[in-house]
PDB file of C-alpha atoms in Angstrom:
ATOM      1  CA  ARG A 568      -6.331   2.758  58.963  1.00 84.00           C
ATOM      2  CA  PHE A 569      -4.378  -0.202  57.745  1.00 87.00           C
ATOM      3  CA  MET A 570      -2.818  -0.320  54.269  1.00 85.00           C
ATOM      4  CA  ALA A 571      -1.495  -3.998  53.895  1.00 86.00           C
ATOM      5  CA  ASN A 572      -0.012  -2.969  50.566  1.00 87.00           C
ATOM      6  CA  VAL A 573      -0.087   0.735  49.423  1.00 83.00           C
ATOM      7  CA  ASN A 574       0.772  -0.332  45.802  1.00 81.00           C
ATOM      8  CA  GLU A 575      -2.371  -2.543  45.551  1.00 81.00           C
ATOM      9  CA  GLN A 576      -4.752  -1.611  42.768  1.00 80.00           C
ATOM     10  CA  HIS A 577      -7.493   0.613  44.240  1.00 76.00           C
ATOM     11  CA  GLN A 578     -11.030  -0.889  44.330  1.00 77.00           C
ATOM     12  CA  ASN A 579     -14.124   1.066  43.125  1.00 80.00           C
ATOM     13  CA  PHE A 580     -16.599   2.147  45.727  1.00 79.00           C
ATOM     14  CA  TYR A 581     -20.331   2.764  44.715  1.00 83.00           C
ATOM     15  CA  THR A 582     -22.945   4.530  46.658  1.00 82.00           C
ATOM     16  CA  ILE A 583     -26.385   6.130  46.202  1.00 86.00           C
ATOM     17  CA  ASP A 584     -25.791   8.839  48.836  1.00 83.00           C
ATOM     18  CA  GLN A 585     -23.932  11.736  47.227  1.00 81.00           C
ATOM     19  CA  ASN A 586     -23.054  13.321  50.367  1.00 83.00           C
ATOM     20  CA  ILE A 587     -21.196  10.410  52.000  1.00 79.00           C
ATOM     21  CA  ASP A 588     -17.871  11.270  53.771  1.00 76.00           C
ATOM     22  CA  LEU A 589     -15.339   8.557  53.240  1.00 72.00           C
ATOM     23  CA  LYS A 590     -12.625  10.134  55.329  1.00 69.00           C
ATOM     24  CA  SER A 591     -14.094   8.953  58.542  1.00 68.00           C
ATOM     25  CA  THR A 592     -14.040   5.338  57.194  1.00 70.00           C
ATOM     26  CA  GLN A 593     -11.277   2.823  56.708  1.00 68.00           C
ATOM     27  CA  LEU A 594     -12.485   2.399  53.028  1.00 67.00           C
ATOM     28  CA  ILE A 595     -10.651   5.337  51.640  1.00 73.00           C
ATOM     29  CA  CYS A 596      -7.266   4.992  50.104  1.00 75.00           C
ATOM     30  CA  VAL A 597      -4.266   7.031  51.074  1.00 78.00           C
ATOM     31  CA  PRO A 598      -3.937  10.372  49.401  1.00 79.00           C
ATOM     32  CA  ASP A 599      -2.204  10.182  45.932  1.00 81.00           C
ATOM     33  CA  LEU A 600       0.723  12.240  47.313  1.00 87.00           C
ATOM     34  CA  THR A 601       1.293   9.961  50.247  1.00 85.00           C
ATOM     35  CA  ALA A 602       1.152   6.964  47.957  1.00 84.00           C
ATOM     36  CA  GLU A 603       3.687   8.508  45.641  1.00 86.00           C
ATOM     37  CA  TYR A 604       5.970   9.407  48.614  1.00 89.00           C
ATOM     38  CA  TYR A 605       5.707   5.916  49.926  1.00 89.00           C
ATOM     39  CA  GLN A 606       6.609   4.491  46.538  1.00 87.00           C
ATOM     40  CA  PHE A 607       9.543   6.769  46.451  1.00 89.00           C
ATOM     41  CA  ILE A 608      11.026   5.737  49.789  1.00 91.00           C
ATOM     42  CA  GLY A 609      10.092   2.073  49.289  1.00 91.00           C
ATOM     43  CA  ILE A 610       7.301   1.689  51.791  1.00 92.00           C
ATOM     44  CA  LYS A 611       4.924  -1.115  51.278  1.00 91.00           C
ATOM     45  CA  THR A 612       2.861  -1.468  54.561  1.00 91.00           C
ATOM     46  CA  ALA A 613       1.463   1.448  56.678  1.00 91.00           C
ATOM     47  CA  LEU A 614      -0.603   1.610  59.705  1.00 91.00           C
ATOM     48  CA  PHE A 615      -2.162   5.070  60.812  1.00 91.00           C
ATOM     49  CA  PHE A 616      -3.528   6.119  64.054  1.00 91.00           C
ATOM     50  CA  PRO A 617      -5.002   9.559  64.367  1.00 89.00           C
ATOM     51  CA  LEU A 618      -4.608  11.687  67.439  1.00 91.00           C
ATOM     52  CA  TYR A 619      -7.320  13.988  68.697  1.00 89.00           C
ATOM     53  CA  LEU A 620      -6.947  16.636  71.247  1.00 87.00           C
ATOM     54  CA  LYS A 621     -10.248  18.335  72.632  1.00 84.00           C
ATOM     55  CA  GLY A 622     -12.155  16.419  69.786  1.00 85.00           C
ATOM     56  CA  LYS A 623     -10.151  17.983  66.969  1.00 88.00           C
ATOM     57  CA  PHE A 624      -7.513  16.199  64.831  1.00 88.00           C
ATOM     58  CA  TRP A 625      -4.194  17.056  66.385  1.00 89.00           C
ATOM     59  CA  GLY A 626      -1.664  14.628  64.848  1.00 91.00           C
ATOM     60  CA  MET A 627      -0.874  11.171  63.769  1.00 92.00           C
ATOM     61  CA  VAL A 628       1.102   8.001  64.624  1.00 93.00           C
ATOM     62  CA  VAL A 629       2.245   6.280  61.610  1.00 92.00           C
ATOM     63  CA  ALA A 630       3.841   2.718  61.599  1.00 93.00           C
ATOM     64  CA  GLN A 631       5.511   1.674  58.237  1.00 92.00           C
ATOM     65  CA  ASN A 632       7.439  -1.381  56.785  1.00 93.00           C
ATOM     66  CA  ILE A 633       9.485  -1.566  53.593  1.00 93.00           C
ATOM     67  CA  LYS A 634       8.075  -5.114  53.164  1.00 92.00           C
ATOM     68  CA  GLU A 635       4.454  -6.145  52.541  1.00 91.00           C
ATOM     69  CA  LYS A 636       3.389  -7.123  56.176  1.00 90.00           C
ATOM     70  CA  ARG A 637       0.044  -8.408  57.510  1.00 89.00           C
ATOM     71  CA  VAL A 638      -0.962  -7.169  60.954  1.00 90.00           C
ATOM     72  CA  ASP A 639      -3.970  -9.032  62.362  1.00 90.00           C
ATOM     73  CA  LEU A 640      -7.094  -7.101  63.629  1.00 88.00           C
ATOM     74  CA  GLN A 641      -6.570  -8.059  67.373  1.00 88.00           C
ATOM     75  CA  THR A 642      -2.896  -6.638  67.246  1.00 89.00           C
ATOM     76  CA  ARG A 643      -4.232  -3.415  65.485  1.00 89.00           C
ATOM     77  CA  LYS A 644      -7.015  -3.047  68.293  1.00 89.00           C
ATOM     78  CA  ILE A 645      -4.273  -3.390  70.901  1.00 89.00           C
ATOM     79  CA  CYS A 646      -1.968  -0.800  69.240  1.00 90.00           C
ATOM     80  CA  THR A 647      -5.166   1.580  68.799  1.00 89.00           C
ATOM     81  CA  PHE A 648      -5.807   1.249  72.589  1.00 89.00           C
ATOM     82  CA  ILE A 649      -2.260   2.113  73.502  1.00 90.00           C
ATOM     83  CA  VAL A 650      -2.005   5.124  71.347  1.00 91.00           C
ATOM     84  CA  GLN A 651      -5.538   6.447  72.526  1.00 89.00           C
ATOM     85  CA  ASN A 652      -4.649   5.829  76.037  1.00 88.00           C
ATOM     86  CA  ALA A 653      -1.299   7.780  75.689  1.00 88.00           C
ATOM     87  CA  MET A 654      -3.187  10.595  73.969  1.00 90.00           C
ATOM     88  CA  SER A 655      -5.690  10.611  76.819  1.00 88.00           C
ATOM     89  CA  LYS A 656      -3.031  10.923  79.399  1.00 87.00           C
ATOM     90  CA  TYR A 657      -1.281  13.723  77.420  1.00 87.00           C
ATOM     91  CA  GLU A 658      -4.644  15.588  77.228  1.00 87.00           C
ATOM     92  CA  MET A 659      -5.056  15.241  81.013  1.00 85.00           C
ATOM     93  CA  PHE A 660      -1.605  16.566  81.712  1.00 82.00           C
ATOM     94  CA  ILE A 661      -2.305  19.576  79.422  1.00 80.00           C
ATOM     95  CA  GLN A 662      -5.650  20.242  81.294  1.00 82.00           C
ATOM     96  CA  GLN A 663      -3.650  19.841  84.612  1.00 79.00           C
ATOM     97  CA  GLY A 664      -1.056  22.334  83.269  1.00 75.00           C
ATOM     98  CA  LEU A 665      -3.750  24.829  82.598  1.00 74.00           C
ATOM     99  CA  ILE A 666      -5.195  24.423  86.022  1.00 72.00           C
ATOM    100  CA  ASP A 667      -1.869  24.892  87.534  1.00 76.00           C
ATOM    101  CA  ILE A 668      -1.129  28.160  85.449  1.00 74.00           C
ATOM    102  CA  ASN A 669      -4.705  29.467  86.449  1.00 77.00           C
ATOM    103  CA  MET A 670      -3.660  28.846  90.186  1.00 79.00           C
ATOM    104  CA  GLN A 671      -0.305  30.586  89.656  1.00 77.00           C
ATOM    105  CA  VAL A 672      -1.964  33.626  88.071  1.00 79.00           C
ATOM    106  CA  GLN A 673      -4.455  33.863  90.902  1.00 82.00           C
ATOM    107  CA  GLN A 674      -1.785  33.525  93.500  1.00 82.00           C
ATOM    108  CA  PHE A 675       0.217  36.292  91.684  1.00 79.00           C
ATOM    109  CA  GLN A 676      -2.857  38.534  91.519  1.00 80.00           C
ATOM    110  CA  ASP A 677      -3.491  38.048  95.184  1.00 83.00           C
ATOM    111  CA  SER A 678       0.079  38.908  96.131  1.00 81.00           C
ATOM    112  CA  LEU A 679      -0.116  42.060  93.842  1.00 78.00           C
ATOM    113  CA  ILE A 680      -3.252  43.234  95.350  1.00 80.00           C
ATOM    114  CA  LYS A 681      -1.725  42.905  98.926  1.00 81.00           C
ATOM    115  CA  ARG A 682       1.314  44.976  97.629  1.00 80.00           C
ATOM    116  CA  LEU A 683      -0.887  47.565  96.096  1.00 77.00           C
ATOM    117  CA  SER A 684      -2.743  47.968  99.451  1.00 79.00           C
ATOM    118  CA  PHE A 685       0.450  48.020 101.491  1.00 78.00           C
ATOM    119  CA  HIS A 686       2.581  50.555  99.328  1.00 75.00           C
ATOM    120  CA  LYS A 687       1.781  54.188  99.006  1.00 71.00           C
ATOM    121  CA  THR A 688       2.427  54.107  95.171  1.00 76.00           C
ATOM    122  CA  ILE A 689       1.564  51.642  92.346  1.00 79.00           C
ATOM    123  CA  ASN A 690       5.122  51.937  91.176  1.00 79.00           C
ATOM    124  CA  CYS A 691       6.436  50.513  94.455  1.00 83.00           C
ATOM    125  CA  ALA A 692       3.957  47.522  94.239  1.00 81.00           C
ATOM    126  CA  LEU A 693       4.952  46.920  90.537  1.00 81.00           C
ATOM    127  CA  VAL A 694       8.640  47.210  91.027  1.00 84.00           C
ATOM    128  CA  GLU A 695       8.454  44.569  93.939  1.00 84.00           C
ATOM    129  CA  SER A 696       6.499  42.277  91.513  1.00 84.00           C
ATOM    130  CA  MET A 697       9.192  42.485  88.600  1.00 87.00           C
ATOM    131  CA  ASP A 698      10.609  39.085  89.350  1.00 87.00           C
ATOM    132  CA  ASN A 699       7.156  37.593  89.373  1.00 83.00           C
ATOM    133  CA  PHE A 700       6.419  39.317  86.149  1.00 83.00           C
ATOM    134  CA  ARG A 701       9.511  37.939  84.499  1.00 86.00           C
ATOM    135  CA  TRP A 702       9.015  34.488  85.759  1.00 84.00           C
ATOM    136  CA  MET A 703       5.210  34.198  84.515  1.00 81.00           C
ATOM    137  CA  LEU A 704       6.128  35.659  81.131  1.00 82.00           C
ATOM    138  CA  ARG A 705       9.474  33.619  80.772  1.00 85.00           C
ATOM    139  CA  ALA A 706      11.119  37.064  79.835  1.00 89.00           C
ATOM    140  CA  ASP A 707      14.818  37.762  79.800  1.00 91.00           C
ATOM    141  CA  GLY A 708      14.124  41.338  80.893  1.00 91.00           C
ATOM    142  CA  ILE A 709      11.359  43.557  81.801  1.00 92.00           C
ATOM    143  CA  ALA A 710      10.723  47.430  81.789  1.00 91.00           C
ATOM    144  CA  ILE A 711       7.980  49.008  83.921  1.00 89.00           C
ATOM    145  CA  TYR A 712       6.945  52.537  82.721  1.00 89.00           C
ATOM    146  CA  ASN A 713       4.381  54.385  84.693  1.00 83.00           C
ATOM    147  CA  GLU A 714       3.598  58.080  85.038  1.00 79.00           C
ATOM    148  CA  GLY A 715       7.133  59.161  83.578  1.00 83.00           C
ATOM    149  CA  ASP A 716       9.018  56.726  85.804  1.00 87.00           C
ATOM    150  CA  LEU A 717      10.982  53.719  84.295  1.00 90.00           C
ATOM    151  CA  PHE A 718      12.296  50.760  86.086  1.00 91.00           C
ATOM    152  CA  LEU A 719      14.476  48.015  84.474  1.00 91.00           C
ATOM    153  CA  LYS A 720      15.024  44.365  85.515  1.00 90.00           C
ATOM    154  CA  GLY A 721      17.211  41.772  83.713  1.00 90.00           C
ATOM    155  CA  GLU A 722      18.519  42.007  80.189  1.00 90.00           C
ATOM    156  CA  THR A 723      16.944  45.164  78.927  1.00 90.00           C
ATOM    157  CA  PRO A 724      17.917  47.959  76.503  1.00 89.00           C
ATOM    158  CA  THR A 725      19.349  51.235  78.002  1.00 90.00           C
ATOM    159  CA  THR A 726      17.103  53.707  79.497  1.00 91.00           C
ATOM    160  CA  GLU A 727      17.301  56.018  76.258  1.00 91.00           C
ATOM    161  CA  THR A 728      16.319  53.126  74.024  1.00 90.00           C
ATOM    162  CA  CYS A 729      13.436  52.139  76.394  1.00 91.00           C
ATOM    163  CA  PHE A 730      12.175  55.634  76.198  1.00 92.00           C
ATOM    164  CA  GLU A 731      12.379  55.495  72.378  1.00 91.00           C
ATOM    165  CA  ILE A 732      10.397  52.297  72.363  1.00 91.00           C
ATOM    166  CA  ILE A 733       7.707  53.707  74.597  1.00 90.00           C
ATOM    167  CA  ASN A 734       7.266  56.735  72.380  1.00 91.00           C
ATOM    168  CA  TYR A 735       7.354  54.698  69.286  1.00 91.00           C
ATOM    169  CA  LEU A 736       4.546  52.379  70.504  1.00 90.00           C
ATOM    170  CA  GLN A 737       2.308  55.284  71.847  1.00 89.00           C
ATOM    171  CA  GLN A 738       2.498  56.786  68.386  1.00 89.00           C
ATOM    172  CA  HIS A 739       2.131  53.851  66.193  1.00 85.00           C
ATOM    173  CA  ASN A 740      -0.043  51.356  68.277  1.00 82.00           C
ATOM    174  CA  ASP A 741      -3.421  51.614  69.677  1.00 80.00           C
ATOM    175  CA  LEU A 742      -3.873  48.035  70.877  1.00 80.00           C
ATOM    176  CA  THR A 743      -4.204  47.392  74.580  1.00 83.00           C
ATOM    177  CA  VAL A 744      -1.656  44.506  74.367  1.00 86.00           C
ATOM    178  CA  PHE A 745       1.049  44.722  71.779  1.00 90.00           C
ATOM    179  CA  ILE A 746       3.130  41.517  70.742  1.00 90.00           C
ATOM    180  CA  ASP A 747       5.590  41.040  68.063  1.00 91.00           C
ATOM    181  CA  HIS A 748       8.040  37.993  68.099  1.00 91.00           C
ATOM    182  CA  ASN A 749      10.212  39.707  65.552  1.00 91.00           C
ATOM    183  CA  PHE A 750      10.169  43.375  66.811  1.00 92.00           C
ATOM    184  CA  LYS A 751      13.870  43.811  66.129  1.00 90.00           C
ATOM    185  CA  LYS A 752      13.660  42.626  62.576  1.00 91.00           C
ATOM    186  CA  ASN A 753      10.426  44.393  61.774  1.00 92.00           C
ATOM    187  CA  HIS A 754      11.071  47.739  63.496  1.00 90.00           C
ATOM    188  CA  LYS A 755      14.907  48.195  63.948  1.00 87.00           C
ATOM    189  CA  ASN A 756      15.094  51.064  61.162  1.00 89.00           C
ATOM    190  CA  ASN A 757      12.953  53.198  63.505  1.00 89.00           C
ATOM    191  CA  PHE A 758      15.653  53.220  66.196  1.00 89.00           C
ATOM    192  CA  LYS A 759      19.053  55.021  66.661  1.00 85.00           C
ATOM    193  CA  LYS A 760      20.669  52.060  68.412  1.00 86.00           C
ATOM    194  CA  LEU A 761      20.747  48.293  67.754  1.00 87.00           C
ATOM    195  CA  LEU A 762      17.915  46.457  69.730  1.00 89.00           C
ATOM    196  CA  PRO A 763      19.218  43.902  72.007  1.00 89.00           C
ATOM    197  CA  PHE A 764      16.315  41.664  71.886  1.00 89.00           C
ATOM    198  CA  ALA A 765      14.106  39.867  69.302  1.00 90.00           C
ATOM    199  CA  GLY A 766      10.526  39.910  70.502  1.00 91.00           C
ATOM    200  CA  LEU A 767       8.492  42.393  72.472  1.00 91.00           C
ATOM    201  CA  LEU A 768       5.353  42.115  74.523  1.00 89.00           C
ATOM    202  CA  ALA A 769       4.066  45.489  75.870  1.00 89.00           C
TER     203      ALA A 769
END
C-alpha cells in the first residue's frame, strides 16, 4: 500500500456490497492511530509491504519519508518483488531448519535405541545420552531421575534440591510434560533453598 500523503483528505467510497472487505485492497486508508502517530513524528509519505509466512500475515516492511514523495508504480513493483523474494527465501530457510531438526531428532533417537539395546539398564543408556539431551534442549543443566536414582550434568541444583523439585512436581503436576519459563519466580516459596535457575522443563 502506498500513501503519497498521509495527511490528504480521505475520499468517500461507495458500494452496494455490504460484506466487501477493503483490508485486502489498496483503497483503504491507514488506521487512524497510525495516521495520528505519523502526524506526531512528522511523516508525510509511507509505503507498506506486508510479509506472509505459511499464508498468514507475519510482519511488515514500512518505508517512510518526512517529506511528501511520489514513488512511481514500476519502482513500487520492483520493491514488492524484492521484499517478497526475501520473504520466500526466509520461509525456505525455516522449512530447511525444521527438516534439519527432524533429522537430528531421528539420529538421536536411533543412537538412544542402540544404547538401550547395548546396556543392561535404562539408566546407563540415559546417562550416556545426557550431553545429547542438553545440546538438543539448549539446557544449561540436566537431571535424570529414574527408579530412585538421580544423575546430574551441567549447571544444576544440589541433589537435595533436585529431590525436592521431583517431589513437588509429583504432588502438584499431572501433565506428561511440564514447562515453566519462570519456575523460580512462580514456585520459589515452596523450596527451602534458592533455586539456581529460571525455567524448568520436566
